[in-house]
């Protein structure tokens, strides 16, 4: 189809040019139906629909081919769903600029109401999709159907069963049916395997996209380029030069009324689900190509090399006031903070601790990867106490990567000071709007690129590492230590880091550059 037939607002930003160059517009022979299940829920309103609108607004979804369907139990009309999500799609500052595109996008949305285990509901959904496909004169076997499950994992099996029975399409002419499932993927190894088996009995692995939005973040996607396209990193990225690696996720707020839901999973699951994927990108060997399966093969090898977690290398915490939430049991041992040390038993990483840290109600909000290098042998400047070299990848907020190093302090005397080589994205790429993670991942799903999604054997390997610890926590064998909200967490965690060989830099604070 000629691109002149598209409704594409003219944009001169580098984002549109680079994104289109990488992916190209989503244009294939058959019509594209995107179904958001759980359409009236928070995830759909705040993440899924905004991502779809942004893709549409930038020209990645062809209005002559695509139609969007919402499905949920709420009995509302098409217009009521449109009104419900409208306020989440644009900011007030650019509402007028996007008004026309917003109006046209909302007209692409149709709503179907029904239970998640009802044949009648999914028959109505299939009828609505089929009517769209017929209206686009789509050849049978060429249509594409994407089902995004913005739902709790407990309803994945019945929903997938209904989709398989009533909403899949023929694919002999290049069409497909794909499903996207959100984390958490189970609560332990047994439940994760049960969930995988239930979904796997209905759909093949190439049809299943287990989404972890952190894998769609710009700097996470930069990891392979940084590691394997830069010569100076290649000889340094090993146990001979790296003292330790930290993967940190901190939030400066608590559970805020969602304590009951959080208590069911805890910080360990949050830490494990996202940090393991990042751990793999940091620690993996170079894949033989950039094909998704070759990359995912190397990630699985990393997880299979992780040694069992030792209790003495775990510190758990629970912030004071967590159990004041009426939805949280009074005797809850569920951690809201965790520091865990993982050790990878292979030639590259033997002896290097990988420190995973996650917490709620902390002193600040951030997510970063911190690679700390070993001390310089023969310290003629006597500057080791100032701190070690570190390579830091800051995922949020203020996306950046910087190398912390020792330099001469300006002046007449020979004194050293800690400074940095800094690549801050807002300063370096002022004309680029960095895509939201969900935009990139949904587009990958449409394109059929599973590189940034979790494969079943990767999921299983991750659960095999953490499940024994989760069971010991449930039995009360590993206790959560109280800590004050707004702090760094239990002091025992800092002591564990020191024991693992992490050397904290005192007196140095990275400050994002101003424009």
XYZ file of C-alpha atoms in Angstrom:
515
model
C 0.000 0.000 0.000
C 1.287 3.432 -0.991
C 2.370 5.422 2.051
C 0.518 8.410 0.630
C -2.731 6.742 1.658
C -1.721 6.885 5.295
C -2.751 9.448 7.837
C 0.694 10.385 9.107
C 1.268 13.705 10.749
C 4.435 15.319 9.466
C 7.105 15.265 12.136
C 10.730 16.284 11.724
C 12.071 14.835 14.960
C 14.921 12.374 14.863
C 12.771 9.964 16.865
C 10.351 9.405 13.987
C 13.128 9.115 11.416
C 15.276 6.683 13.393
C 12.349 4.610 14.614
C 10.903 4.290 11.103
C 14.333 3.440 9.736
C 14.732 0.653 12.275
C 11.248 -0.818 12.084
C 9.511 0.579 9.017
C 5.772 1.182 9.015
C 3.586 -1.741 9.995
C 2.243 -2.565 6.570
C 1.413 -6.086 5.451
C -1.239 -7.589 3.219
C -3.802 -8.552 5.859
C -5.748 -6.388 8.266
C -4.443 -5.981 11.810
C -6.783 -6.391 14.784
C -5.372 -5.457 18.191
C -7.476 -6.700 21.097
C -6.880 -5.279 24.581
C -8.381 -7.623 27.163
C -8.957 -5.896 30.480
C -9.623 -2.716 28.510
C -11.254 -0.874 31.409
C -8.382 -1.553 33.837
C -5.507 0.677 34.949
C -2.789 -1.035 32.904
C -4.767 -0.667 29.687
C -5.659 2.977 30.373
C -2.214 4.091 31.521
C 0.117 2.010 29.351
C -1.433 -0.061 26.557
C -3.776 2.444 24.923
C -1.294 5.362 25.201
C 1.389 3.211 23.554
C -0.988 2.313 20.731
C -1.941 5.949 20.222
C 1.697 7.040 20.074
C 2.461 4.346 17.498
C -0.550 5.488 15.470
C 0.326 9.169 15.778
C 3.864 8.571 14.496
C 2.764 6.483 11.532
C 3.605 2.985 12.723
C -0.002 1.762 12.609
C -1.764 2.071 9.283
C -5.349 3.313 9.803
C -6.385 1.573 6.586
C -5.432 -1.769 8.110
C -5.658 -1.566 11.890
C -8.631 -1.684 14.239
C -8.505 -1.821 18.036
C -10.914 -3.771 20.197
C -11.387 -3.477 23.935
C -12.801 -6.415 25.873
C -13.739 -6.460 29.549
C -16.585 -7.328 31.916
C -17.690 -3.721 32.356
C -20.926 -2.999 30.512
C -20.050 0.200 28.709
C -20.423 1.488 25.162
C -17.753 2.204 22.556
C -17.968 5.913 23.327
C -17.765 5.380 27.084
C -14.507 3.446 26.661
C -13.143 6.198 24.401
C -14.053 8.837 26.975
C -12.499 6.709 29.726
C -9.079 6.529 28.074
C -9.017 9.912 26.296
C -7.341 11.772 29.161
C -4.467 9.290 29.297
C -3.515 9.584 25.630
C -2.242 13.163 25.410
C -0.721 15.740 27.730
C -2.423 19.082 28.178
C 0.578 20.884 26.691
C 0.269 19.152 23.308
C -3.457 18.377 23.271
C -4.231 20.865 20.481
C -1.350 19.608 18.342
C -2.630 16.035 18.528
C -6.375 16.729 18.583
C -7.071 15.582 15.029
C -4.985 12.429 15.336
C -6.586 11.666 18.699
C -10.087 11.960 17.280
C -9.288 9.621 14.381
C -7.525 7.132 16.654
C -10.477 6.918 19.041
C -12.772 6.087 16.140
C -10.665 2.976 15.524
C -11.660 1.603 18.944
C -14.624 -0.699 19.403
C -15.710 -2.250 22.702
C -17.097 -5.718 23.398
C -18.351 -6.641 26.867
C -18.271 -10.143 28.291
C -16.885 -12.466 30.971
C -13.388 -13.905 30.596
C -14.633 -17.494 30.578
C -17.718 -17.022 28.388
C -18.093 -18.577 24.955
C -20.796 -16.035 24.065
C -18.549 -13.099 24.883
C -15.657 -14.333 22.775
C -17.992 -15.309 19.933
C -19.169 -11.684 19.891
C -15.559 -10.553 19.942
C -14.683 -12.835 17.015
C -17.713 -11.555 15.096
C -16.616 -7.944 15.607
C -13.061 -8.743 14.464
C -14.318 -10.676 11.437
C -16.545 -7.776 10.398
C -13.509 -5.495 10.478
C -11.491 -7.962 8.394
C -14.282 -8.265 5.829
C -14.618 -4.487 5.616
C -10.913 -4.293 4.761
C -11.361 -6.996 2.098
C -8.776 -9.157 3.824
C -8.090 -12.554 2.244
C -8.859 -15.447 4.557
C -5.583 -16.629 6.043
C -3.816 -13.260 5.793
C -5.373 -11.386 8.716
C -3.339 -10.637 11.847
C -4.748 -10.784 15.347
C -2.886 -9.555 18.411
C -4.366 -10.188 21.875
C -2.902 -8.108 24.708
C -3.813 -9.582 28.108
C -3.832 -6.558 30.439
C -5.174 -8.896 33.109
C -4.141 -10.681 36.311
C -2.219 -13.922 35.576
C -4.944 -15.946 37.314
C -7.262 -15.446 34.330
C -4.682 -16.138 31.614
C -5.641 -19.843 31.231
C -9.411 -19.363 30.724
C -8.877 -16.331 28.487
C -6.316 -18.144 26.333
C -8.672 -21.115 26.113
C -11.469 -18.855 24.836
C -9.148 -17.112 22.355
C -7.928 -20.452 21.013
C -11.464 -21.863 20.698
C -13.250 -18.861 19.194
C -10.897 -16.086 18.084
C -7.898 -17.584 16.288
C -7.659 -17.131 12.550
C -6.300 -19.085 9.613
C -2.666 -18.297 8.900
C -1.912 -20.107 5.650
C -1.443 -16.853 3.722
C 0.870 -15.100 6.167
C -1.661 -14.257 8.855
C -1.076 -14.928 12.536
C -2.522 -14.955 16.047
C -0.247 -13.738 18.880
C -0.817 -13.161 22.572
C 0.976 -10.833 24.967
C 1.016 -11.735 28.663
C 2.128 -9.420 31.458
C 4.311 -10.296 34.449
C 4.284 -11.733 37.043
C 4.531 -15.093 35.317
C 3.582 -17.198 38.346
C 4.587 -17.034 42.006
C 7.240 -19.760 42.057
C 8.652 -22.472 39.799
C 5.651 -24.762 40.149
C 3.005 -22.105 39.424
C 5.089 -20.615 36.583
C 5.502 -24.020 34.943
C 1.805 -24.747 35.384
C 0.926 -21.426 33.741
C 3.426 -22.036 30.931
C 2.027 -25.516 30.340
C -1.566 -24.269 30.228
C -0.759 -21.521 27.723
C 1.733 -23.708 25.863
C -0.911 -26.363 25.285
C -2.947 -23.794 23.369
C -0.311 -21.719 21.568
C 3.152 -22.379 20.178
C 6.110 -20.541 21.712
C 6.525 -18.208 18.676
C 2.955 -16.993 19.347
C 3.563 -16.156 23.029
C 5.097 -12.815 24.044
C 5.889 -12.548 27.781
C 6.360 -8.832 28.224
C 8.666 -7.166 30.742
C 8.547 -3.445 30.037
C 12.061 -2.849 31.388
C 13.394 -4.776 28.383
C 11.886 -2.072 26.177
C 13.746 0.786 27.850
C 16.216 2.586 25.625
C 19.325 1.997 27.718
C 18.526 -1.665 28.349
C 18.245 -2.119 24.594
C 21.622 -0.373 24.317
C 23.405 -3.067 26.338
C 24.296 -5.365 23.443
C 25.605 -2.433 21.396
C 27.702 -1.127 24.285
C 29.202 -4.505 25.031
C 29.864 -5.886 21.583
C 30.338 -2.818 19.345
C 33.000 -1.032 21.449
C 36.527 -2.432 21.406
C 37.662 -0.959 24.712
C 34.966 -2.829 26.666
C 35.810 -6.266 25.265
C 39.050 -6.921 27.219
C 37.695 -5.300 30.412
C 34.384 -7.155 30.713
C 35.485 -10.071 32.914
C 36.595 -11.224 36.364
C 40.129 -9.928 35.830
C 38.972 -6.306 35.826
C 35.471 -6.111 37.328
C 35.123 -6.246 41.122
C 31.325 -6.437 41.293
C 28.124 -5.617 39.427
C 25.034 -4.004 40.940
C 21.536 -3.943 39.464
C 19.402 -1.543 41.497
C 15.691 -0.779 41.512
C 14.400 1.674 44.140
C 11.085 3.427 44.614
C 10.527 6.321 47.004
C 6.923 5.331 47.775
C 5.314 2.376 49.530
C 2.478 0.090 48.486
C -0.056 2.956 48.759
C -3.286 1.017 49.177
C -2.167 -1.977 47.115
C -0.614 -3.792 50.050
C -2.833 -6.849 49.702
C -1.780 -7.380 46.092
C 1.879 -6.660 46.859
C 1.851 -9.014 49.859
C 0.914 -11.846 47.536
C 4.125 -11.398 45.523
C 6.644 -9.301 47.457
C 9.776 -7.488 46.346
C 11.623 -10.723 45.541
C 9.357 -11.426 42.564
C 9.617 -7.838 41.335
C 13.407 -7.960 41.658
C 13.716 -11.374 40.051
C 11.464 -10.718 37.083
C 13.177 -7.605 35.776
C 16.699 -7.812 37.165
C 17.338 -11.312 35.814
C 16.697 -10.144 32.269
C 19.137 -7.274 32.752
C 21.627 -9.573 34.492
C 21.627 -11.753 31.384
C 22.414 -8.827 29.091
C 25.306 -7.761 31.326
C 26.777 -11.244 31.727
C 26.007 -13.102 28.483
C 28.538 -14.117 25.863
C 28.417 -12.636 22.362
C 25.651 -14.316 20.348
C 26.539 -15.706 16.931
C 24.068 -13.251 15.360
C 21.388 -10.732 16.289
C 18.610 -13.206 15.595
C 16.256 -13.285 18.603
C 16.769 -16.986 19.290
C 20.556 -16.686 19.274
C 20.389 -13.836 21.789
C 17.911 -15.686 24.004
C 20.046 -18.834 23.880
C 22.939 -16.915 25.448
C 20.681 -15.422 28.127
C 19.515 -18.877 29.167
C 23.126 -20.072 29.469
C 23.803 -17.300 32.007
C 20.867 -18.298 34.203
C 21.835 -21.958 34.033
C 25.276 -20.986 35.372
C 23.959 -19.144 38.456
C 24.776 -20.961 41.703
C 22.175 -21.544 44.464
C 21.556 -18.467 46.624
C 23.042 -18.652 50.125
C 21.019 -17.340 53.081
C 24.048 -15.434 54.369
C 24.122 -13.493 51.086
C 20.555 -12.253 51.428
C 19.208 -9.302 53.437
C 15.452 -8.735 53.523
C 13.638 -5.710 54.905
C 10.114 -4.460 55.502
C 9.470 -0.752 55.949
C 7.834 0.388 59.178
C 4.135 0.985 58.611
C 3.744 -1.590 55.829
C 1.483 -3.755 57.992
C -0.713 -0.757 58.868
C -2.433 -1.366 55.531
C -5.682 -3.200 56.417
C -5.216 -5.504 53.406
C -1.862 -6.763 54.741
C -1.796 -9.544 57.397
C -0.588 -8.387 60.796
C 2.088 -11.087 60.880
C 3.279 -10.608 57.290
C 6.942 -11.432 56.663
C 6.737 -10.280 53.036
C 9.837 -8.217 52.219
C 9.536 -4.750 50.728
C 13.340 -4.591 50.400
C 15.909 -7.148 49.320
C 19.614 -7.306 48.599
C 20.740 -10.593 47.124
C 24.113 -11.705 45.814
C 24.232 -14.019 42.827
C 27.334 -15.838 41.653
C 27.846 -17.072 38.109
C 29.916 -20.225 37.813
C 31.688 -19.786 34.490
C 35.095 -18.737 33.192
C 34.209 -15.075 32.636
C 32.520 -14.344 35.972
C 33.881 -16.725 38.602
C 34.376 -14.803 41.844
C 32.462 -11.674 40.736
C 29.396 -10.953 42.904
C 26.274 -9.769 41.082
C 24.355 -7.704 43.621
C 20.617 -7.333 43.050
C 18.916 -4.609 45.094
C 15.271 -3.615 45.142
C 13.139 -1.733 47.610
C 10.032 0.353 48.232
C 9.727 3.445 50.436
C 13.398 4.230 49.867
C 15.284 7.527 50.010
C 15.117 8.016 46.243
C 13.660 6.589 43.066
C 16.057 5.132 40.526
C 16.984 2.103 38.462
C 20.533 1.600 37.313
C 23.281 -0.864 36.463
C 26.607 -0.207 38.180
C 29.783 -2.015 37.108
C 32.588 -1.386 39.590
C 36.142 -2.101 38.471
C 39.005 -3.364 40.619
C 41.611 -1.125 42.229
C 44.508 0.130 40.137
C 47.650 -1.830 41.076
C 50.524 0.350 42.279
C 48.553 3.369 43.535
C 51.244 6.031 43.109
C 48.728 8.859 43.583
C 47.397 7.400 46.855
C 43.856 7.992 45.625
C 42.186 4.623 46.098
C 40.178 5.896 49.062
C 38.440 8.362 46.751
C 36.730 5.507 44.940
C 37.039 3.033 42.120
C 36.287 3.403 38.441
C 32.644 2.651 37.723
C 30.562 2.390 34.583
C 26.980 3.345 35.398
C 23.938 2.916 33.162
C 21.073 4.922 34.595
C 17.748 3.561 33.346
C 15.518 6.037 35.189
C 15.048 8.862 35.909
C 17.264 11.024 33.642
C 18.524 8.328 31.255
C 22.303 8.439 31.099
C 25.479 6.439 31.058
C 28.643 7.693 32.648
C 32.122 6.450 33.497
C 33.294 7.484 36.937
C 37.043 7.983 36.985
C 39.856 9.742 38.818
C 41.314 12.934 37.341
C 43.631 15.735 38.422
C 41.808 18.492 40.232
C 42.299 21.815 38.398
C 44.862 24.003 40.107
C 48.556 24.321 40.791
C 48.848 21.290 43.077
C 48.828 17.612 42.089
C 45.597 16.525 43.723
C 43.134 13.958 42.448
C 39.357 14.018 42.424
C 36.496 11.830 41.220
C 34.754 12.991 38.045
C 32.966 11.433 35.091
C 32.707 11.033 31.349
C 29.012 11.611 30.843
C 26.459 10.790 28.159
C 23.161 12.210 29.388
C 20.431 11.587 26.860
C 18.411 14.759 27.454
C 21.487 16.861 26.806
C 23.022 14.857 23.946
C 19.782 14.027 22.114
C 17.746 17.190 22.622
C 15.706 16.714 19.440
C 14.853 13.101 20.176
C 11.891 11.945 22.216
C 12.845 8.556 23.630
C 10.126 5.970 22.945
C 8.188 4.547 25.847
C 9.024 0.906 26.539
C 5.510 -0.303 25.746
C 5.569 1.382 22.340
C 8.686 -0.475 21.294
C 7.569 -3.822 22.682
C 4.098 -3.701 21.124
C 5.688 -2.820 17.798
C 8.111 -5.737 18.209
C 5.130 -7.999 18.813
C 3.450 -6.881 15.600
C 6.720 -7.370 13.727
C 7.184 -10.836 15.233
C 10.514 -9.982 16.919
C 10.801 -11.886 20.223
C 14.301 -10.668 21.136
C 13.077 -8.525 24.042
C 10.574 -11.020 25.422
C 11.074 -13.808 27.941
C 11.259 -17.330 26.512
C 9.804 -20.251 28.443
C 13.133 -21.918 29.264
C 14.538 -18.546 30.393
C 11.571 -18.103 32.698
C 12.004 -21.598 34.108
C 15.729 -21.096 34.729
C 15.025 -17.827 36.580
C 12.414 -19.447 38.798
C 14.754 -22.327 39.612
C 17.157 -19.794 41.130
C 14.690 -17.862 43.288
C 12.050 -20.440 44.263
C 14.078 -22.081 47.097
C 14.583 -18.641 48.693
C 10.876 -17.793 48.326
C 9.898 -21.015 50.081
C 12.318 -20.314 52.946
C 10.759 -16.847 53.336
C 7.261 -18.358 53.407
C 8.349 -20.765 56.163
C 9.807 -17.891 58.187
C 13.354 -19.208 57.891
C 14.555 -15.874 56.467
C 13.167 -12.846 58.321
C 12.536 -9.312 57.100
C 14.349 -6.598 59.068
C 12.376 -3.387 59.808
C 13.652 -0.170 58.227
C 12.447 3.413 58.242
C 10.603 4.747 55.165
C 12.774 7.203 53.252
C 16.018 5.487 54.253
C 18.578 3.363 52.368
C 17.053 0.227 53.855
C 18.454 -1.990 56.624
C 22.054 -1.225 57.599
C 22.717 -4.965 57.280
C 22.377 -4.544 53.503
C 25.262 -2.059 53.372
C 27.308 -4.441 55.499
C 26.577 -7.254 53.040
C 27.735 -5.081 50.125
C 30.950 -4.246 51.942
C 31.517 -7.933 52.654
C 30.952 -8.711 48.961
C 33.696 -6.259 48.012
C 31.724 -3.201 46.967
C 33.593 0.012 47.800
C 31.279 2.984 48.195
C 32.456 6.370 46.975
C 32.099 9.066 49.621
C 31.852 12.722 48.672
C 31.005 12.137 45.007
C 27.479 12.648 43.642
C 26.582 12.401 39.976
C 24.521 15.419 38.931
C 22.655 15.279 35.609
C 23.893 18.066 33.323
C 21.547 20.959 32.633
C 20.628 21.958 29.106
